[in-house]
Coordinates of C-alpha atoms and ligand atoms in Angstrom, one line a residue:
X795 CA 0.0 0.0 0.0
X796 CA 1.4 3.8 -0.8
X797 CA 2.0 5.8 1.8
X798 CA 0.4 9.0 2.8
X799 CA 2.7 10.9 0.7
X800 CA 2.6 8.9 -2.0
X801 CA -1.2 8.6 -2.4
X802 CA -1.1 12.4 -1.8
X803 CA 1.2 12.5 -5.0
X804 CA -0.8 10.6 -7.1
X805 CA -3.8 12.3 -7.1
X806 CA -2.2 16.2 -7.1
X807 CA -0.1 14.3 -10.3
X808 CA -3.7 13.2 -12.1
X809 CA -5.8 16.3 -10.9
X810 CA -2.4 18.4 -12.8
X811 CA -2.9 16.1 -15.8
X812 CA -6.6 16.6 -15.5
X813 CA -6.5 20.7 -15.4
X814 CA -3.1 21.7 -16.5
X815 CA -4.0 25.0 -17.2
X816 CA -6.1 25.6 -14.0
X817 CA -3.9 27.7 -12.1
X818 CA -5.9 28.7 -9.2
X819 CA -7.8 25.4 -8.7
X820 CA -4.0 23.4 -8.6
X821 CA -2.8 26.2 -6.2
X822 CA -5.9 25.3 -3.9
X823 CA -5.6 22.0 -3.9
X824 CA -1.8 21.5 -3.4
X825 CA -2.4 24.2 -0.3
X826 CA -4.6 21.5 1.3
X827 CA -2.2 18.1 0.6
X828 CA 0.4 19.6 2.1
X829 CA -0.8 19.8 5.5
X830 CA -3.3 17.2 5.5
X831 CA -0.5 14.2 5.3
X832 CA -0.8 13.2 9.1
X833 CA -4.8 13.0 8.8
X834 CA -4.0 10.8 6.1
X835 CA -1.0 8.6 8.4
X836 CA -3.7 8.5 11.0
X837 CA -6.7 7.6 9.4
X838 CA -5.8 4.9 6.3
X839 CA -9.0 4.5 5.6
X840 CA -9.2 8.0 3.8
X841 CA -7.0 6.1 1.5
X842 CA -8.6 3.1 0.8
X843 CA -12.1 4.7 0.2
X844 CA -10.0 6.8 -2.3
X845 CA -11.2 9.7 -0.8
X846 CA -8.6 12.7 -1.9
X847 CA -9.7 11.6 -5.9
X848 CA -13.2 11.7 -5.2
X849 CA -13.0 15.0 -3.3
X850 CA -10.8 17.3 -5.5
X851 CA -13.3 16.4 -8.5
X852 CA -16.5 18.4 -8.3
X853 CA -19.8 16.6 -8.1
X854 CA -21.4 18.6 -11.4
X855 CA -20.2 22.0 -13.2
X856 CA -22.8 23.5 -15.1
X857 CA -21.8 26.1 -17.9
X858 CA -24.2 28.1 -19.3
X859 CA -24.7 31.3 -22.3
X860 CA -26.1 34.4 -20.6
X861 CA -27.0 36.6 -23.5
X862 CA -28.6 40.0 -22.9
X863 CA -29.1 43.4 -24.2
X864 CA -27.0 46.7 -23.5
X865 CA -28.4 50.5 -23.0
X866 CA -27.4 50.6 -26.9
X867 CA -29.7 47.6 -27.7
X868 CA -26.8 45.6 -28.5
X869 CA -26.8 41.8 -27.7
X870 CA -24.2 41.1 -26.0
X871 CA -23.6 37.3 -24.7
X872 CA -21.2 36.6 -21.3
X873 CA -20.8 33.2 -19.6
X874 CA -22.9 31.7 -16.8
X875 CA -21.2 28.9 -14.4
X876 CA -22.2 27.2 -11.4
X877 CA -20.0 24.5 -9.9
X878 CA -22.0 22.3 -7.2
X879 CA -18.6 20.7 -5.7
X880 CA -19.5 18.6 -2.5
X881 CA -22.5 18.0 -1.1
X882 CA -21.2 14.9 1.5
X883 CA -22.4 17.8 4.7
X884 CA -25.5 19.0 3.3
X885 CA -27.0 21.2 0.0
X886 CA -24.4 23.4 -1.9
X887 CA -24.0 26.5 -0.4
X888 CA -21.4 29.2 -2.1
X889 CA -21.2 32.7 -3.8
X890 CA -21.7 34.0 -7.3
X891 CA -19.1 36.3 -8.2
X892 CA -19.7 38.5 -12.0
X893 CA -16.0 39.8 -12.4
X894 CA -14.0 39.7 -16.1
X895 CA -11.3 37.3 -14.7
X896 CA -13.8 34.1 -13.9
X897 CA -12.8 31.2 -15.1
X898 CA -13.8 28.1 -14.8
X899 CA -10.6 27.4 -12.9
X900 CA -11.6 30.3 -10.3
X901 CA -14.7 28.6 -9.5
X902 CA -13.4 25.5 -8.9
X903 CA -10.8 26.8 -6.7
X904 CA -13.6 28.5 -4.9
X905 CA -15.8 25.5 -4.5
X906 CA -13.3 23.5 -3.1
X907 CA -12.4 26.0 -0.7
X908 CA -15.9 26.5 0.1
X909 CA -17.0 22.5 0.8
X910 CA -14.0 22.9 4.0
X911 CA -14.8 26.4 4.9
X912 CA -18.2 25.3 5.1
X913 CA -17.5 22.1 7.2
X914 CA -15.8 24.4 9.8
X915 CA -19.0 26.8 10.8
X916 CA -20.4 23.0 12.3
X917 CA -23.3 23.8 10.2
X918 CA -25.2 21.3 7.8
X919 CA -23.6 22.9 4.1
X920 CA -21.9 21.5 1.0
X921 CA -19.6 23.5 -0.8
X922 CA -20.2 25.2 -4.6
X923 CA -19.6 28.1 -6.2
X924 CA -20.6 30.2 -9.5
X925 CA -20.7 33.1 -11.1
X926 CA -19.8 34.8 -14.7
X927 CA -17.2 36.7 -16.4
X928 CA -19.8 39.4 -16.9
X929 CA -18.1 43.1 -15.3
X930 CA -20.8 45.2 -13.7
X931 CA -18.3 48.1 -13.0
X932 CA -19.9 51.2 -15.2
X933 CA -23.0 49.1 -16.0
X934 CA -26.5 51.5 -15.5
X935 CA -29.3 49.4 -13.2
X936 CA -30.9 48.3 -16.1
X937 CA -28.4 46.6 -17.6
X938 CA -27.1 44.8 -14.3
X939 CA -31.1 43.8 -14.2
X940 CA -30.8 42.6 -17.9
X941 CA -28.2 40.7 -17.2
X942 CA -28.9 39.1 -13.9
X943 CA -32.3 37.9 -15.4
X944 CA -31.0 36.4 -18.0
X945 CA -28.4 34.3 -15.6
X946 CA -31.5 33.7 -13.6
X947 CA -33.2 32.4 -16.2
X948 CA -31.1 29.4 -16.8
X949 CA -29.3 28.7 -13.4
X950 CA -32.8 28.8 -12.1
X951 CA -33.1 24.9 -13.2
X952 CA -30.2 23.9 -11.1
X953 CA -30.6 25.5 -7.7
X954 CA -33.7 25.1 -5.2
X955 CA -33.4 25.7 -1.1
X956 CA -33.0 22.5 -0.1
X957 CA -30.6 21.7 -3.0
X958 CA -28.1 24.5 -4.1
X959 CA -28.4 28.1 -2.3
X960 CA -26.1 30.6 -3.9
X961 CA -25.1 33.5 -2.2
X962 CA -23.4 37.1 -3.4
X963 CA -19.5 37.5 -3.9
X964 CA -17.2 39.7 -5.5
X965 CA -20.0 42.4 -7.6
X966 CA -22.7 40.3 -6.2
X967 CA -24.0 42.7 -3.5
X968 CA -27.6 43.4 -2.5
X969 CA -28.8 44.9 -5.8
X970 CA -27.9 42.2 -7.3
X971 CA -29.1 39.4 -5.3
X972 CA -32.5 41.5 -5.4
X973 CA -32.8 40.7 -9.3
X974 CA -31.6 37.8 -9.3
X975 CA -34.5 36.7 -6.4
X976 CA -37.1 38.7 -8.7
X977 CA -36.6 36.5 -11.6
X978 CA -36.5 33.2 -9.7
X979 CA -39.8 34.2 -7.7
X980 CA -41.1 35.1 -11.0
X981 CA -40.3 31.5 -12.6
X982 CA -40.9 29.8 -9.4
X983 CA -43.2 31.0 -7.2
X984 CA -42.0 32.9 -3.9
X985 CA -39.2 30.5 -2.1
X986 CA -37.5 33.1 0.1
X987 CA -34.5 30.1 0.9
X988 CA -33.2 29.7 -2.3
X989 CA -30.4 32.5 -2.2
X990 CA -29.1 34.2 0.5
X991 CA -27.7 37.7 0.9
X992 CA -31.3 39.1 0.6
X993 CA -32.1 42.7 2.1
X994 CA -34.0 42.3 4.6
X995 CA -37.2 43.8 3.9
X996 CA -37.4 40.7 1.3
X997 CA -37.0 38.0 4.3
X998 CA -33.0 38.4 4.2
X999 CA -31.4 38.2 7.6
X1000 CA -30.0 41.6 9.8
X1001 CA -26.5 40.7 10.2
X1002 CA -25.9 39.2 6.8
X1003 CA -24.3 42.2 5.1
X1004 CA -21.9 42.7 7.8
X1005 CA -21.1 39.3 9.0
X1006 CA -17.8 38.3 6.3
X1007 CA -15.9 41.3 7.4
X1008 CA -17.1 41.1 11.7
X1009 CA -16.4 37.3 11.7
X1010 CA -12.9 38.0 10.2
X1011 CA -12.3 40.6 12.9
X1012 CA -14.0 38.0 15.4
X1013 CA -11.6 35.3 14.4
X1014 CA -8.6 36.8 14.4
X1015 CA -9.7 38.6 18.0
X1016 CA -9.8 34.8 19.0
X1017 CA -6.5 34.2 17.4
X1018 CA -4.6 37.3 19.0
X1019 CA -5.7 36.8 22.3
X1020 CA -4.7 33.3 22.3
X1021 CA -1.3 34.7 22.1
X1022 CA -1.7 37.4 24.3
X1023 CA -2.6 40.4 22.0
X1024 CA -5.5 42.1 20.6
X1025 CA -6.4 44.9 18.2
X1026 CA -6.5 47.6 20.8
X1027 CA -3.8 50.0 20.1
X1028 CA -2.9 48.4 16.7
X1029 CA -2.2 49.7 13.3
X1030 CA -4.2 47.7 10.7
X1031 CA -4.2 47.7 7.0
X1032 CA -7.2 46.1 5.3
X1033 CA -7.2 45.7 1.0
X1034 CA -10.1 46.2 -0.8
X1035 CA -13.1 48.5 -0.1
X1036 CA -15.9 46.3 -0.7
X1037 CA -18.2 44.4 1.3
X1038 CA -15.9 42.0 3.5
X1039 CA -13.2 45.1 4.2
X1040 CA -15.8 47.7 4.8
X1041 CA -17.5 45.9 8.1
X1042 CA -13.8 44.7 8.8
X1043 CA -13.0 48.1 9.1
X1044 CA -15.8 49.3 11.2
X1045 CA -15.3 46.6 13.5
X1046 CA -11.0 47.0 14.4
X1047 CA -12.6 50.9 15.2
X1048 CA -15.0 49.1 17.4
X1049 CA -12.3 47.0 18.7
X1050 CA -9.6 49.8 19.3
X1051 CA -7.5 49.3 16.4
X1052 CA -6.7 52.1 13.5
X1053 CA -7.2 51.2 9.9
X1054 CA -4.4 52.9 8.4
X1055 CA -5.1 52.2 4.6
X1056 CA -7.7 50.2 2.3
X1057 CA -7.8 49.8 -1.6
X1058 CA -9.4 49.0 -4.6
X1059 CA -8.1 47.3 -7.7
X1060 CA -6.1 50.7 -8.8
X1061 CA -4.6 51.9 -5.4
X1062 CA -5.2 53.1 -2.0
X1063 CA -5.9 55.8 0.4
X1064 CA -3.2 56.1 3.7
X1065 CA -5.2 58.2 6.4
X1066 CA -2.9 57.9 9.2
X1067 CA -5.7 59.4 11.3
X1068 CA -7.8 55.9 10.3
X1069 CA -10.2 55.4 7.4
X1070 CA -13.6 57.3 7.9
X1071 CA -16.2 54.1 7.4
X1072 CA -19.0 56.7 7.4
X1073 CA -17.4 58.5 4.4
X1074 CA -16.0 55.1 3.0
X1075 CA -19.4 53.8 3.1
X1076 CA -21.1 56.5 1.8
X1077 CA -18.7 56.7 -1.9
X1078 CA -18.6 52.9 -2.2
X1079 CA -22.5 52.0 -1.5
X1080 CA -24.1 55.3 -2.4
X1081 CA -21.7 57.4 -4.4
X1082 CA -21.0 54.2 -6.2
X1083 CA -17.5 56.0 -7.2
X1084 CA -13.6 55.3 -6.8
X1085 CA -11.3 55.5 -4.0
X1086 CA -10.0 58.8 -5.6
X1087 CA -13.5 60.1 -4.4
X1088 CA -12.4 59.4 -1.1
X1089 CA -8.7 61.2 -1.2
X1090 CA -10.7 64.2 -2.3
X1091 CA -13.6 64.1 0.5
X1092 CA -10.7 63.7 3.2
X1093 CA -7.9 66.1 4.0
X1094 CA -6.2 63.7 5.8
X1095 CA -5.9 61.1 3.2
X1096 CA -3.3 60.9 -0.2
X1097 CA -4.3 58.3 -2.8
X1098 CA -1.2 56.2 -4.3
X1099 CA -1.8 54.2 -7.6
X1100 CA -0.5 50.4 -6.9
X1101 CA -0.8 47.7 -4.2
X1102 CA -1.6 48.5 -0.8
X1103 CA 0.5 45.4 -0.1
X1104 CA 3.7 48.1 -1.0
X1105 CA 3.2 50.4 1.4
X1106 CA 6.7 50.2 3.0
X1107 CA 5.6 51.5 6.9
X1108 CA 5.6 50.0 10.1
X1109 CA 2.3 48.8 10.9
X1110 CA 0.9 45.7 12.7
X1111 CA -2.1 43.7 11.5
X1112 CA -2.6 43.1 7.7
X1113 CA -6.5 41.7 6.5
X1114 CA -6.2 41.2 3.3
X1115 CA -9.9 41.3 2.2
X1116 CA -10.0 42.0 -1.9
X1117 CA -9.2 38.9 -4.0
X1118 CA -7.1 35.8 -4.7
X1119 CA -3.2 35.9 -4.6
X1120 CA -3.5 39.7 -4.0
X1121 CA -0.1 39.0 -1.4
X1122 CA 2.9 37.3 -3.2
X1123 CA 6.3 36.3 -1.8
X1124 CA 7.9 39.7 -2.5
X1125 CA 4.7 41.7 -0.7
X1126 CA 5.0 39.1 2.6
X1127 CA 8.7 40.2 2.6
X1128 CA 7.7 43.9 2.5
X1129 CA 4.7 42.9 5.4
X1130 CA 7.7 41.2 8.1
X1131 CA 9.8 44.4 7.0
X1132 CA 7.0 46.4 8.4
X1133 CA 7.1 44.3 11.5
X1134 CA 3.3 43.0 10.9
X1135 CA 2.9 40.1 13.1
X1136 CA -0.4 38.8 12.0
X1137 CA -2.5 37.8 9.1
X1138 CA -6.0 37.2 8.7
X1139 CA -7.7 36.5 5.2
X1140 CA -11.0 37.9 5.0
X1141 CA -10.8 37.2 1.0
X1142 CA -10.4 33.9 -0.7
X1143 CA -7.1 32.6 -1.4
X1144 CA -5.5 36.2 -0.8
X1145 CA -2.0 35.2 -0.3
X1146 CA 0.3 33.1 -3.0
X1147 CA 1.7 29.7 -1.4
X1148 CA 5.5 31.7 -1.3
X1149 CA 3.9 34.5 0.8
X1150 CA 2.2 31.6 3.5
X1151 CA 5.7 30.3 3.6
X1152 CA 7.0 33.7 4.3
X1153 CA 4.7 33.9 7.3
X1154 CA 5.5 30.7 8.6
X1155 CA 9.3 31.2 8.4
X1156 CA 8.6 34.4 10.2
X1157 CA 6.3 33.4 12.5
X1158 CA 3.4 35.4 12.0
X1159 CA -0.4 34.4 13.4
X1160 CA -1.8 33.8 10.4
X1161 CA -5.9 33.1 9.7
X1162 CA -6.4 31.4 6.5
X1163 CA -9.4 32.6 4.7
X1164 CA -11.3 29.0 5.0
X1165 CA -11.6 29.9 8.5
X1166 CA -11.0 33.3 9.0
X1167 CA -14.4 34.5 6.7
X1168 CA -16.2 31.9 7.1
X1169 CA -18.4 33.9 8.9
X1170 CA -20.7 35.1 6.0
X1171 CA -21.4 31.5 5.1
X1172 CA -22.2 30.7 8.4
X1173 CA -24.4 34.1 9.1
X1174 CA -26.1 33.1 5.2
X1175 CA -27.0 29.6 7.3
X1176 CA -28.7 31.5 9.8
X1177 CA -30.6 33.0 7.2
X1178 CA -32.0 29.9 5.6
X1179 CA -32.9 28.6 9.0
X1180 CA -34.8 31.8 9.5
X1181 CA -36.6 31.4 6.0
X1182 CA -37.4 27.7 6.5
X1183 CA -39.2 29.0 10.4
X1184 CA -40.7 31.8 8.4
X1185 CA -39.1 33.8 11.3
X1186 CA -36.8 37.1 11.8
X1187 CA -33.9 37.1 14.4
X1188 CA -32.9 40.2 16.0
X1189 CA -29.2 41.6 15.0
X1190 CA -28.0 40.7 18.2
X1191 CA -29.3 37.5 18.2
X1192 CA -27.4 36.7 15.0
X1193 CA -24.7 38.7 15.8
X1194 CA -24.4 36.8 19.4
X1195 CA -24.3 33.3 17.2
X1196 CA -21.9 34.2 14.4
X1197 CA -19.3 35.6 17.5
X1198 CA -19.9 31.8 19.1
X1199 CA -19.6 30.4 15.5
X1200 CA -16.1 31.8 14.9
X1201 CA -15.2 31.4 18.4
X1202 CA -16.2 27.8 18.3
X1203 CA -13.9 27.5 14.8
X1204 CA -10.8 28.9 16.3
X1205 CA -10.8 26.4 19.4
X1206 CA -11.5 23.7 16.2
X1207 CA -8.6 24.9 14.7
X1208 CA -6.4 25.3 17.9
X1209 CA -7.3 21.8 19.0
X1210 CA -6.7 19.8 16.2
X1211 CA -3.3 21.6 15.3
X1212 CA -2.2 20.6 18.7
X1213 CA -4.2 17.0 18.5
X1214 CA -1.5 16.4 15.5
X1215 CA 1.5 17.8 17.1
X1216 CA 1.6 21.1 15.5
X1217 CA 0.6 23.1 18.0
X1218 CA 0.7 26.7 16.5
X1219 CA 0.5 25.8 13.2
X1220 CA -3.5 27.2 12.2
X1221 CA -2.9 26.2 8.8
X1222 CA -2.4 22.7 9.4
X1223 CA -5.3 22.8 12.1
X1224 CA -7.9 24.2 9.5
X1225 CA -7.2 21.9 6.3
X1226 CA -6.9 19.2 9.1
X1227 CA -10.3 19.8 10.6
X1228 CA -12.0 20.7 7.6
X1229 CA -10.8 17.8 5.6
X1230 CA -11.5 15.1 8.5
X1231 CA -15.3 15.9 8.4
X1232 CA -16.0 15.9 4.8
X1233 CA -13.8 12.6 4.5
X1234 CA -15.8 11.0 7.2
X1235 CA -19.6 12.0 5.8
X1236 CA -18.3 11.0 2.8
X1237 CA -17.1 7.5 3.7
X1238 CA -20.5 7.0 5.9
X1239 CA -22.5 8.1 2.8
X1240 CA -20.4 5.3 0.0
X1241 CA -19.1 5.8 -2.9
X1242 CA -21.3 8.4 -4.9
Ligands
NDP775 P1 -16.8 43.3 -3.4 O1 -17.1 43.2 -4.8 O2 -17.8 44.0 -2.5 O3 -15.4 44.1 -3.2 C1 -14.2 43.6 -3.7 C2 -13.1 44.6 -3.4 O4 -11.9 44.0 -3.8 C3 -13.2 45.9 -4.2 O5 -12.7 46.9 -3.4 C4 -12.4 45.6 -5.4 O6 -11.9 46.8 -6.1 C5 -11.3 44.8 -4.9 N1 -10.7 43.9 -5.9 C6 -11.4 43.0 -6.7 N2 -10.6 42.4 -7.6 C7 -9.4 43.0 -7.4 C8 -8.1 42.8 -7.9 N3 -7.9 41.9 -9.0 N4 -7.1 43.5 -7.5 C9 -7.2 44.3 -6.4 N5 -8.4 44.6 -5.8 C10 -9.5 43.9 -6.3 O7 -16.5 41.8 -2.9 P2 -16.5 41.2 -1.4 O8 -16.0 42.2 -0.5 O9 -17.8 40.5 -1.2 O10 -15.4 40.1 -1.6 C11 -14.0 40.3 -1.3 C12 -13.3 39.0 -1.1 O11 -13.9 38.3 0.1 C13 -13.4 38.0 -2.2 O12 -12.2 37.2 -2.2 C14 -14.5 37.1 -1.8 O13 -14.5 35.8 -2.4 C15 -14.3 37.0 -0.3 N6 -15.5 36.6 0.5 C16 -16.6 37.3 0.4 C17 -17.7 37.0 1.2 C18 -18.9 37.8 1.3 O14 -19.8 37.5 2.1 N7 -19.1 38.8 0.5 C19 -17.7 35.7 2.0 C20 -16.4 35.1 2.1 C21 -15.3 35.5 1.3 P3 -12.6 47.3 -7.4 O15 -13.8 48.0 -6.9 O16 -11.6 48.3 -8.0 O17 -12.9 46.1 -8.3

């Protein structure tokens, strides 16, 4: 019989020969088999029910022509995925993100991702993902409508609330997930549960908008204090200025800390008095304008074209919170050089595999993102079981579960790094935990 290592070879070798060319999904995967060896060493049966084959192949990808028509009256035709990757825990749950760079490959990556991130919160979840490489930036509100209709239209056959319940991501936000719910309601009937993220005057859940970017802060509150720190005092830089980084923002303020800088795709704003969230808000969500908007609303504040992830000053918390491999080995290099001592991934996949080994050489804290932002899965969870009681929880009520939730997932992740004799190592102790629950359902459940 092969060993652990060996197995764990062969099938990264036939997944490579499968994909070649899927950069992000390989990148994913080979994150997860190397840490997961002594699960495999103490469990052989993972290996025998051929489970690491079976789980980096995704259950069913749909693919799918979304045509629709501009404010010009031109047709114009994009391309509609949804990858339903694991359902061994429950019915897929997972965003849709409309961005020019998705790719098949991203929304694998994604899905797989999502089916441990989604075994962590403890709740009953599969993992998928979709999405399309239409770009809503500069769109008008009819042609985001046009479009999300049309997507509607077809994924409509594919997804139900007990069977796949997608969710917003990156240009996914409420107005979005309002038309795509209007078109399924239309086709369907009214089945509140079938996509999460809803405002909440349509049965969506208080909490929900802010929970990806609190739960990050939550986690990595856990994770600090376990090693004697926390925000207060500390000098934190968060990337992007969307959805996740806004409410992580708000909530280091709440927690003490001073957000230094944020960004967006072209550069980013240094307030050394801290960001304003009020103003920030106000140009992202209502202004719907640029960073730039921002420099020029706030004295305080100078805009620099480029990567946050440059900045060369000392500072001591970084939350990356924008998009995948947004941190590579040269950026980690600049991050110890400005003597920050933790990372925590509110985005997917935000740092390269070079820049994790960077942390670890340097021993920095560091949250990966399947745990660290798992909390706007979790809080969308809270939301379906608030749809199926035809029911409304209080903010604090949700709030109150989704701090226990990512409480509860940092003492998973503590525990089972020290269970395997890597007592420190989160990494380890979240593709460890993760990957041990999806194994097992899956080998109760036989080969499907
Ligand atoms: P939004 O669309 O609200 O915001 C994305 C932000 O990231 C924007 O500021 C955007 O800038 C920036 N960004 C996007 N692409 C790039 C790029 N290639 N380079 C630099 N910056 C970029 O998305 P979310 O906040 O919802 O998502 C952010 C991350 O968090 C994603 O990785 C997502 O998968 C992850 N996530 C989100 C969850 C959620 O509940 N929303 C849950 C769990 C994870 P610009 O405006 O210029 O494009």
């Amino acid at each position: 019989m092969a060993t652990a290592r060996e197995y764990l070879n062969e099938v990264y070798e036939k997944v490579e020969k499968r994909g070649p060319h899927q950069r992000e999904f390989l990148q994913a995967v080979k994150e997860v088999f190397d840490t997961i060896e002594p699960a495999l060493e103490k469990n052989p049966q993972y290996m025998k029910w051929n489970i690491l084959e079976r789980l980096v192949e995704p259950e069913r990808i749909i693919t799918f022509r979304v045509p629709w028509v501009d404010r010009d009256g031109r047709i114009q035709v994009n391309k509609g995925f949804r990858v339903q990757f694991n359902s061994a825990l429950g019915p897929y749950k997972g965003g849709l993100r409309f961005h020019p760079s998705v790719t098949e490959s991203i929304l694998k990556f994604l899905g797989f991702e999502q089916t441990f991130k989604n075994s962590l919160t403890g709740l009953p979840i599969g993992g998928g993902k979709g999405g399309s490489d239409f770009n809503p930036k500069g769109k008008t509100d009819v042609e985001i409508m046009n479009f999300c209709q049309s997507f509607m239209t077809e994924l409509q056959k594919y997804i139900g609330p007990l069977e796949d319940i997608p969710a917003g991501d990156i240009g996914v936000g409420g107005r979005e997930i309002g038309y795509l719910y209007g078109q399924y309601k239309r086709l369907n009937g009214s089945q509140s549960g079938v996509i999460t993220g809803k405002p909440v005057a349509m049965n969506g859940s208080l909490g929900r908008t802010e929970a990806t970017g609190y739960g990050l802060v939550y986690y990595t509150q856990e994770m600090l204090q376990a090693n004697g720190k926390s925000f207060a005092g500390q000098k934190v830089v968060v990337s992007g200025s969307g959805n996740v980084a806004i409410y992580a923002i708000e909530k280091v303020h709440e927690f003490g800390g001073t957000v230094i800088a944020c960004s967006d795709s072209d550069g980013y704003i240094y307030d050394e008095t801290g960001i304003d969230v009020a103003l920030l808000k106000d140009v992202k969500e209502n202004q719907r304008e640029r960073l730039t908007a921002y420099a020029e609303q706030k004295e305080s504040a100078a805009y620099h074209e480029g990567s946050v992830w440059n900045l060369a000053v000392p500072y001591d918390i970084a939350l990356p919170c924008a998009t995948q491999n947004e941190i590579d080995e040269e950026q980690a290099k600049q991050l110890v050089e400005n003597h920050v001592y933790c990372v925590s991934e509110g985005a997917n996949m935000p740092s390269t595999i070079e820049a994790i080994e960077v942390y670890q050489a340097n021993n920095i804290y560091y949250g990966p993102a399947k745990a660290a932002n798992a909390g706007g899965v979790a809080t969308s969870a809270l939301e379906m079981a608030q749809n199926a009681q035809h029911g409304h929880w209080t903010f604090e009520q949700v709030d109150e579960q989704l701090q226990e939730i990512m409480k509860n997932i940092f003492a998973t992740v503590e525990t089972t790094a020290k269970e395997y004799g890597m007592d420190g190592n989160y990494l380890a102790g979240v593709n460890i935990a993760s990957f041990v629950k999806v194994a097992d359902a899956m080998i109760f459940q036989g080969i499907v």
